[in-house]
Short mmCIF file of C-alpha atoms in Angstrom, two decimals:
data_model
loop_
_atom_site.label_atom_id
_atom_site.label_comp_id
_atom_site.label_asym_id
_atom_site.label_seq_id
_atom_site.Cartn_x
_atom_site.Cartn_y
_atom_site.Cartn_z
CA MET A 184 132.71 102.54 76.11
CA LYS A 185 130.78 103.78 73.04
CA GLY A 186 129.95 100.08 72.01
CA ILE A 187 128.57 99.45 75.76
CA LEU A 188 126.57 102.89 75.63
CA GLU A 189 124.95 101.70 72.27
CA GLY A 190 124.02 98.47 73.62
CA LEU A 191 122.56 99.74 76.49
CA ARG A 192 120.36 102.05 74.33
CA LYS A 193 119.01 99.17 72.20
CA GLY A 194 115.10 99.37 72.54
CA PHE A 195 115.58 102.54 73.99
CA GLY A 196 111.61 103.17 74.13
CA LYS A 197 110.75 100.02 75.58
CA LYS A 198 113.64 100.70 78.15
CA LEU A 199 112.26 104.14 78.95
CA VAL A 200 108.53 102.60 79.76
CA ALA A 201 110.23 99.73 81.81
CA LEU A 202 112.03 102.43 83.87
CA HIS A 203 108.95 104.51 84.14
CA ALA A 204 107.18 101.49 85.56
CA TRP A 205 109.94 100.40 87.95
CA ASN A 206 109.95 104.06 89.54
CA GLY A 207 106.39 104.05 89.76
CA TRP A 208 106.44 100.96 91.94
CA ILE A 209 109.30 102.08 93.69
CA VAL A 210 107.62 105.23 94.63
CA VAL A 211 104.22 103.59 95.82
CA ILE A 212 106.12 101.21 98.20
CA LEU A 213 108.11 104.07 99.55
CA ALA A 214 105.27 105.97 100.09
CA LEU A 215 103.26 103.13 101.50
CA THR A 216 105.82 102.11 103.99
CA GLY A 217 107.00 105.60 105.06
CA LEU A 218 103.37 106.56 105.89
CA LEU A 219 102.93 103.44 107.91
CA LEU A 220 106.15 104.24 109.70
CA VAL A 221 105.27 107.76 110.79
CA GLY A 222 101.39 107.03 111.50
CA GLY A 223 100.99 106.93 115.39
CA PHE A 224 98.37 104.48 114.91
CA TRP A 225 100.27 102.08 112.87
CA ARG A 226 103.39 102.52 115.19
CA GLY A 227 101.45 100.26 118.10
CA LEU A 228 99.38 98.12 115.94
CA LEU A 229 102.56 96.92 113.75
CA GLY A 230 105.01 96.06 117.03
CA GLU A 231 107.63 94.23 115.96
CA GLY A 232 106.73 94.34 112.48
CA ARG A 233 107.52 98.15 112.39
CA VAL A 234 111.00 97.14 112.50
CA TRP A 235 110.75 94.99 109.69
CA LEU A 236 109.01 97.78 107.74
CA LYS A 237 111.43 100.26 108.37
CA TRP A 238 114.20 97.88 106.73
CA LEU A 239 112.07 97.17 104.14
CA HIS A 240 111.76 101.17 103.29
CA ILE A 241 115.50 101.40 103.63
CA ALA A 242 116.45 98.43 101.15
CA VAL A 243 113.91 99.65 98.64
CA GLY A 244 115.10 103.46 99.03
CA ILE A 245 118.66 102.09 98.47
CA ALA A 246 117.83 100.38 95.47
CA SER A 247 115.65 103.30 93.99
CA ILE A 248 119.26 104.78 93.03
CA LEU A 249 119.51 101.91 89.97
CA PRO A 250 116.84 103.03 87.73
CA VAL A 251 118.10 106.82 88.20
CA LEU A 252 121.85 105.46 87.19
CA TYR A 253 120.36 103.37 84.25
CA TYR A 254 118.26 106.49 82.86
CA LEU A 255 121.30 108.45 83.31
CA LEU A 256 122.93 106.44 80.54
CA LEU A 257 120.00 106.87 78.25
CA ALA A 258 119.92 110.58 79.32
CA GLY A 259 121.52 111.79 76.27
CA LYS A 260 119.40 110.28 73.67
CA HIS A 261 115.99 110.86 75.56
CA TRP A 262 117.10 114.71 76.09
CA LYS A 263 117.59 115.13 72.32
CA GLN A 264 114.06 113.43 71.57
CA LEU A 265 112.69 116.37 74.18
CA ARG A 266 114.08 119.16 72.32
CA GLN A 267 110.75 120.82 71.67
CA LYS A 268 108.91 119.49 74.66
CA PRO A 269 110.02 122.04 77.34
CA TRP A 270 107.42 120.74 79.44
CA GLN A 271 108.45 117.19 79.34
CA ARG A 272 112.17 118.29 80.33
CA PHE A 273 110.91 119.88 83.33
CA ASN A 274 109.26 116.67 84.43
CA VAL A 275 112.30 114.83 83.85
CA ILE A 276 114.09 117.28 85.68
CA MET A 277 111.75 117.47 88.48
CA VAL A 278 111.47 113.40 88.90
CA LEU A 279 115.40 113.36 89.11
CA ALA A 280 115.39 115.84 91.62
CA LEU A 281 112.89 114.36 93.79
CA LEU A 282 114.54 110.72 93.63
CA LEU A 283 118.00 112.08 94.15
CA GLY A 284 116.72 114.22 97.07
CA TRP A 285 115.16 111.26 98.56
CA PHE A 286 117.90 109.06 98.42
CA GLY A 287 120.42 111.49 99.72
CA SER A 288 118.30 112.62 102.54
CA GLY A 289 117.17 108.68 103.15
CA VAL A 290 120.78 107.42 103.67
CA LEU A 291 121.71 110.33 105.93
CA LEU A 292 118.72 109.34 108.11
CA TRP A 293 119.51 105.52 107.89
CA GLN A 294 123.03 106.45 108.94
CA PHE A 295 121.72 109.09 111.71
CA LYS A 296 124.10 107.44 114.26
CA ALA A 297 127.29 108.10 112.18
CA VAL A 298 126.16 111.79 110.84
CA GLY A 299 124.94 112.79 114.41
CA PRO A 300 121.49 114.49 115.38
CA ARG A 301 122.15 117.98 113.52
CA VAL A 302 122.61 116.34 110.14
CA SER A 303 119.94 113.74 110.68
CA ASN A 304 117.50 116.55 111.85
CA ALA A 305 118.06 118.42 108.73
CA ALA A 306 117.79 115.39 106.63
CA LEU A 307 114.32 114.69 107.81
CA THR A 308 113.00 118.19 107.19
CA VAL A 309 114.27 117.75 103.44
CA HIS A 310 112.92 114.34 103.40
CA ASP A 311 109.52 115.40 104.61
CA LEU A 312 109.58 118.40 102.27
CA LEU A 313 110.38 116.25 99.17
CA THR A 314 107.73 114.08 100.10
CA TRP A 315 104.96 116.79 100.53
CA ILE A 316 106.17 118.28 96.99
CA GLY A 317 106.75 114.80 95.34
CA LEU A 318 103.86 112.80 96.10
CA PRO A 319 101.23 114.98 95.28
CA TYR A 320 103.18 116.03 92.02
CA ILE A 321 104.12 112.25 91.13
CA ILE A 322 100.07 111.55 91.51
CA TYR A 323 98.99 114.51 89.59
CA HIS A 324 101.71 113.51 86.76
CA SER A 325 100.32 110.02 86.68
CA LEU A 326 96.91 110.56 86.30
CA THR A 327 96.97 113.36 83.86
CA ARG A 328 99.53 110.81 81.47
CA THR A 329 96.89 108.38 81.24
CA LYS A 330 95.67 107.78 77.56
CA TRP A 331 92.14 109.27 78.15
CA LEU A 332 93.34 112.29 79.71
CA LYS A 333 96.65 113.31 77.33
CA GLU A 334 96.17 115.52 74.59
CA PRO A 335 96.60 113.43 71.25
CA ALA A 336 99.30 115.60 69.80
CA ARG A 337 101.65 114.96 73.01
CA ARG A 338 101.15 111.05 72.80
CA SER A 339 104.15 109.29 71.87
CA ILE A 340 102.33 106.89 69.59
CA GLN A 341 100.18 108.44 67.15
CA PRO A 342 96.99 106.74 65.49
CA GLU A 343 97.69 104.89 62.71
CA VAL A 344 95.63 106.64 60.21
CA ARG A 345 97.83 110.07 60.59
CA SER A 346 101.11 107.59 60.20
CA ALA A 347 99.32 106.45 56.79
CA ALA A 348 98.58 109.84 55.66
CA ALA A 349 102.10 110.93 56.41
CA GLY A 350 103.88 107.94 54.61
CA LYS A 351 101.57 108.81 51.36
CA GLU A 352 102.73 112.37 51.79
CA ALA A 353 106.24 111.43 51.85
CA GLU A 354 105.87 109.08 48.57
CA THR A 355 104.11 111.80 46.45
CA GLY A 356 105.79 115.06 47.80
CA ALA A 357 102.27 116.59 47.58
CA LYS A 358 100.39 117.56 50.68
CA GLN A 359 97.06 115.59 51.51
CA PRO A 360 93.96 117.98 51.05
CA GLN A 361 92.94 118.83 54.60
CA GLY A 362 89.26 118.49 55.82
CA PRO A 363 87.68 121.75 57.54
CA THR A 364 88.87 122.10 61.00
CA SER A 365 86.39 122.68 63.36
CA PRO A 366 87.15 125.52 66.03
CA GLN A 367 89.03 124.49 69.20
CA PRO A 368 87.43 125.15 72.78
CA VAL A 369 89.08 127.59 74.91
CA TYR A 370 89.49 125.05 77.74
CA THR A 371 89.19 121.32 76.27
CA ARG A 372 87.66 118.62 78.50
CA ARG A 373 90.77 117.22 79.16
CA ALA A 374 92.49 120.58 80.43
CA PHE A 375 89.13 120.70 82.70
CA ILE A 376 89.78 117.17 84.27
CA ARG A 377 93.40 117.86 84.67
CA GLY A 378 92.66 121.11 86.52
CA ALA A 379 89.95 119.35 88.60
CA ILE A 380 92.44 116.98 89.55
CA GLY A 381 95.14 119.56 90.51
CA VAL A 382 92.21 121.39 92.69
CA GLY A 383 91.43 118.27 94.25
CA LEU A 384 95.16 117.25 95.21
CA ALA A 385 95.56 120.98 96.57
CA VAL A 386 92.56 121.02 98.80
CA THR A 387 93.39 117.66 99.92
CA VAL A 388 97.00 117.89 100.79
CA GLY A 389 97.37 121.86 101.18
CA PRO A 390 95.86 122.07 104.72
CA THR A 391 98.16 119.34 106.22
CA PHE A 392 101.08 120.27 104.35
CA LEU A 393 100.84 123.96 105.64
CA LYS A 394 100.23 122.66 109.29
CA TRP A 395 103.41 120.52 108.75
CA LEU A 396 105.17 123.56 107.40
CA GLY A 397 104.20 125.73 110.18
CA SER A 398 105.16 123.34 112.71
CA SER A 399 108.62 122.90 111.15
CA LEU A 400 109.18 126.81 110.98
CA GLY A 401 108.25 126.59 114.84
CA SER A 402 105.10 128.55 114.76
CA ILE A 403 101.92 129.59 113.19
CA GLY A 404 100.32 132.90 114.12
CA GLY A 405 102.90 133.34 116.86
CA THR A 406 101.73 130.21 119.01
CA SER A 407 104.52 127.43 119.37
CA THR A 408 103.81 123.78 119.01
CA VAL A 409 104.35 123.41 122.53
CA ASP A 410 101.56 126.22 123.71
CA ARG A 411 99.05 124.62 121.13
CA LEU A 412 99.62 121.35 122.83
CA LEU A 413 99.17 122.94 126.39
CA GLU A 414 95.77 124.47 125.43
CA GLU A 415 94.66 120.96 124.34
CA ASN A 416 96.07 119.24 127.50
CA ALA A 417 94.20 116.36 128.74
CA ASN A 418 95.56 116.48 132.07
CA ARG A 419 93.34 118.28 135.23
CA LEU A 420 95.88 118.20 138.08
CA VAL A 421 95.66 120.84 140.26
CA PRO A 422 97.58 123.04 141.14
CA ASN A 423 99.68 123.87 138.17
CA PRO A 424 103.54 123.62 139.49
CA VAL A 425 105.16 127.16 140.31
CA PRO A 426 108.26 127.21 137.87
CA LEU A 427 111.62 128.14 139.89
CA PRO A 428 113.17 131.68 138.53
CA ALA A 429 115.72 129.80 136.10
CA SER A 430 112.67 127.95 134.68
CA ALA A 431 110.39 130.92 134.24
CA GLN A 432 113.26 132.77 132.69
CA VAL A 433 113.48 129.80 130.32
CA VAL A 434 117.30 130.02 130.67
CA GLY A 435 117.77 127.92 127.79
CA GLY A 436 116.24 130.68 125.33
CA GLY A 437 113.44 128.42 124.28
CA ALA A 438 113.14 124.99 122.50
CA GLN A 439 114.46 125.31 118.96
CA GLY A 440 112.53 122.89 116.89
CA HIS A 441 109.15 120.93 117.25
CA PHE A 442 108.20 117.85 118.87
CA ARG A 443 106.36 115.02 116.87
CA VAL A 444 103.87 113.13 118.90
CA TYR A 445 104.36 109.58 119.06
CA THR A 446 102.57 106.98 120.90
CA VAL A 447 102.07 103.33 121.15
CA THR A 448 98.73 103.66 123.00
CA ASP A 449 95.85 106.29 123.19
CA ILE A 450 97.19 109.27 125.08
CA PRO A 451 96.13 108.78 128.68
CA SER A 452 94.58 111.80 130.90
CA PHE A 453 95.27 112.37 134.74
CA SER A 454 93.64 114.35 137.56
CA ASN A 455 94.28 114.30 141.09
CA GLU A 456 92.00 111.36 141.66
CA ASN A 457 93.87 108.87 139.46
CA TRP A 458 97.60 110.24 139.29
CA SER A 459 100.06 108.71 141.70
CA PHE A 460 103.93 108.44 141.89
CA THR A 461 105.64 105.51 143.21
CA ILE A 462 109.10 104.09 144.01
CA ASP A 463 109.45 100.60 144.98
CA GLY A 464 111.05 97.10 144.44
CA LEU A 465 114.58 96.84 145.92
CA VAL A 466 114.71 99.91 147.80
CA ASN A 467 114.95 100.51 151.78
CA ASN A 468 112.21 103.22 151.52
CA LYS A 469 109.12 102.74 149.15
CA PHE A 470 107.11 106.00 148.46
CA LYS A 471 103.94 106.88 146.89
CA TRP A 472 103.16 110.41 146.52
CA GLY A 473 100.00 112.09 145.34
CA TRP A 474 100.33 115.32 142.88
CA GLU A 475 100.26 118.08 145.52
CA ASP A 476 102.80 115.97 147.83
CA PHE A 477 105.27 115.39 144.61
CA LEU A 478 105.04 118.94 143.81
CA LYS A 479 106.58 119.79 147.28
CA LEU A 480 109.69 117.78 146.33
CA GLU A 481 112.92 119.94 145.67
CA ARG A 482 113.59 120.13 141.94
CA THR A 483 116.00 121.69 139.97
CA VAL A 484 116.69 123.00 136.25
CA GLN A 485 118.61 122.17 133.48
CA VAL A 486 119.02 122.75 129.77
CA SER A 487 119.21 119.81 127.25
CA ASP A 488 118.71 118.47 124.16
CA PHE A 489 116.02 116.03 122.84
CA HIS A 490 116.53 113.42 119.93
CA CYS A 491 114.23 110.90 118.68
CA VAL A 492 115.37 107.80 117.23
CA THR A 493 113.48 108.60 113.92
CA GLY A 494 115.55 111.58 113.26
CA TRP A 495 114.36 114.74 114.53
CA SER A 496 115.55 116.90 117.49
CA VAL A 497 114.62 119.78 119.66
CA TYR A 498 117.57 121.61 120.85
CA LYS A 499 117.74 123.95 124.20
CA ASN A 500 115.12 122.78 126.20
CA THR A 501 114.65 124.02 129.68
CA TRP A 502 113.82 121.12 131.84
CA GLU A 503 112.45 121.38 135.70
CA GLY A 504 112.30 118.59 137.86
CA ILE A 505 114.08 116.15 140.22
CA PRO A 506 117.22 114.38 139.15
CA LEU A 507 116.48 110.85 139.19
CA ARG A 508 119.81 110.01 141.39
CA VAL A 509 118.34 112.31 143.86
CA LEU A 510 114.87 110.00 143.99
CA LEU A 511 117.26 106.74 144.04
CA LYS A 512 119.22 108.29 147.05
CA LYS A 513 116.06 109.11 148.66
CA ALA A 514 114.85 105.49 148.33
CA GLY A 515 117.83 104.09 149.22
CA VAL A 516 118.83 101.43 146.59
CA LYS A 517 119.44 97.83 148.21
CA PRO A 518 122.62 95.91 147.31
CA GLY A 519 120.59 93.17 145.15
CA ALA A 520 119.21 95.77 142.59
CA GLN A 521 120.69 96.14 139.18
CA THR A 522 118.38 97.65 137.09
CA VAL A 523 116.03 100.90 137.18
CA LYS A 524 112.70 100.11 135.63
CA PHE A 525 110.34 102.72 134.46
CA TYR A 526 106.58 102.23 134.12
CA SER A 527 104.64 104.64 131.73
CA GLY A 528 101.05 105.67 132.96
CA ASP A 529 99.46 104.25 129.86
CA GLY A 530 99.60 100.83 131.24
CA VAL A 531 101.90 99.33 128.23
CA TYR A 532 105.22 101.08 128.05
CA THR A 533 108.01 100.14 130.13
CA ASP A 534 112.00 100.54 129.77
CA THR A 535 115.04 100.41 131.91
CA LEU A 536 118.42 101.96 132.67
CA THR A 537 121.32 100.33 134.50
CA LEU A 538 122.15 101.68 138.11
CA GLU A 539 125.37 103.71 136.42
CA GLN A 540 123.33 105.15 133.79
CA ALA A 541 120.55 106.23 136.12
CA ASP A 542 123.11 107.94 138.24
CA LEU A 543 124.19 110.16 135.60
CA GLU A 544 123.66 113.80 136.58
CA ASP A 545 121.23 115.11 133.67
CA VAL A 546 119.10 112.29 133.91
CA MET A 547 115.92 113.79 135.29
CA VAL A 548 112.17 113.15 136.12
CA ALA A 549 110.80 116.43 134.61
CA VAL A 550 107.48 118.19 135.56
CA MET A 551 107.93 121.40 133.35
CA HIS A 552 109.07 122.33 130.04
CA ASP A 553 110.58 125.88 129.25
CA GLY A 554 108.87 127.32 132.31
CA LYS A 555 105.30 125.52 131.65
CA PRO A 556 103.81 122.22 132.51
CA ILE A 557 104.42 119.36 130.51
CA PRO A 558 101.40 118.61 128.15
CA SER A 559 99.61 115.21 127.72
CA ASP A 560 100.82 114.86 124.34
CA LEU A 561 104.26 115.20 125.18
CA GLY A 562 104.28 112.75 128.23
CA GLY A 563 102.88 115.09 131.09
CA PRO A 564 102.31 115.71 133.85
CA VAL A 565 105.80 113.85 134.56
CA ARG A 566 107.96 112.04 131.99
CA LEU A 567 111.56 110.97 132.09
CA ILE A 568 114.22 112.53 130.57
CA VAL A 569 117.55 111.08 129.76
CA PRO A 570 119.63 113.50 127.12
CA LYS A 571 122.35 111.72 126.21
CA MET A 572 120.16 108.49 124.89
CA TYR A 573 117.60 108.37 122.27
CA ALA A 574 113.98 109.62 123.50
CA TYR A 575 112.50 106.03 123.67
CA LYS A 576 114.48 105.74 126.94
CA SER A 577 112.83 108.87 128.22
CA VAL A 578 109.38 107.17 129.28
CA LYS A 579 106.27 109.55 128.95
CA TRP A 580 103.51 109.72 131.75
CA LEU A 581 105.92 108.24 134.17
CA THR A 582 104.18 106.83 136.98
CA ARG A 583 106.43 104.38 138.62
CA ILE A 584 110.13 103.58 139.40
CA GLU A 585 110.91 99.89 140.04
CA LEU A 586 114.59 98.59 141.27
CA ILE A 587 114.86 95.10 140.17
CA GLU A 588 117.34 92.24 140.01
CA GLY A 589 118.72 91.33 136.38
CA GLU A 590 117.59 92.83 133.21
CA HIS A 591 114.34 93.79 131.70
CA VAL A 592 113.69 94.21 127.92
CA GLY A 593 111.81 97.39 127.35
CA TYR A 594 108.81 97.93 124.76
CA TRP A 595 110.85 98.99 122.03
CA GLU A 596 113.52 96.83 122.70
CA GLN A 597 111.38 93.87 122.42
CA ARG A 598 110.71 94.96 118.89
CA GLY A 599 113.87 95.22 117.52
CA TYR A 600 115.39 98.43 118.88
CA SER A 601 119.04 98.32 120.58
CA ASN A 602 119.66 98.46 124.02
CA ASP A 603 122.50 100.87 123.33
CA ALA A 604 120.57 104.03 123.14
CA TRP A 605 123.10 106.47 123.13
CA VAL A 606 123.27 109.41 120.83
CA GLY A 607 125.77 109.56 118.14
CA LEU A 608 127.76 112.77 118.85
CA SER A 609 130.00 112.83 115.76
#
């Protein structure tokens, strides 16, 4: 074993430089692909390419452990060299913690169906937090370690003049005469530039990080995520639905977690003039309601969790609306119907359930969330809720239900998502 380690450590310096470069490229690829995956604009633009991008992100993330493992074989020698360099030791610990944390939380997100939503939800928060901390730190570290910003005394390779002087001193045993030393400035140009880079990163990243942190904690200044979205609600439908007593009391105790707004199109807005709700296709009774008539339909209240396929969840939502099975019974499903197709009011998104899935008692056409109207960013005024499936089945801005023969492949299913959207409950 000792011989193997000695062989691995040959050319130690060059190997450390190579590992540093490999880690740098890995972080760049993961950062770019990760930002593209979470950006709402890119979700729609990439289409099917988003699925391939996700697998690239996963593959590179898994591969990121290899340089770390190789470094650990060299770590003993490297650590001895850093004995008098506490800042560089701190940097090594910081980078290793970031890489191992990203890897561990990433694996849990990759295996979200196996670990269940509570574990994947926590893993996503950790993954995000490490990204907010890690990317600015790595950018700062990379910029300030460039040759022209690094203090001469801290450079790994010293100028040849100094090396020659040291060699002569070693040969003669006498110290070489030192020239007059000029006073050192209190704050060097290099230190000023490094400080400016740090301030620039803090100003650029800080506000967005604080916004994310506030959302993750559930509130900023006592205002919940949904309350803020309601203040910005683009819908102008009147009157507002009047909540049932159970909904007004928020029998679920209030949603725990925060919604992330994803959309494949611009968020639509609706008014009484341009909104309607239709049930048609293979039914005995076709319906088309305007807003005021739709609000007259009898509603019920349920408490359920909401899980996104990207790893986050919102627990104990109090939804108020009309059970889908009630609407289908009202319409009267014809014998030839096999599939329930749902249309989003954005004019693009569709998805489906089988008749058996649509008959589940907790599948709801929801009108209210926690006793309040559903804001436009969260799919209001009316959206489908399928609690036992991941949220790409819970069609936002729902305006039409059609009963059809055969199958229909939904928007994300066309782009690589599984038709089997059941939430893993292990």
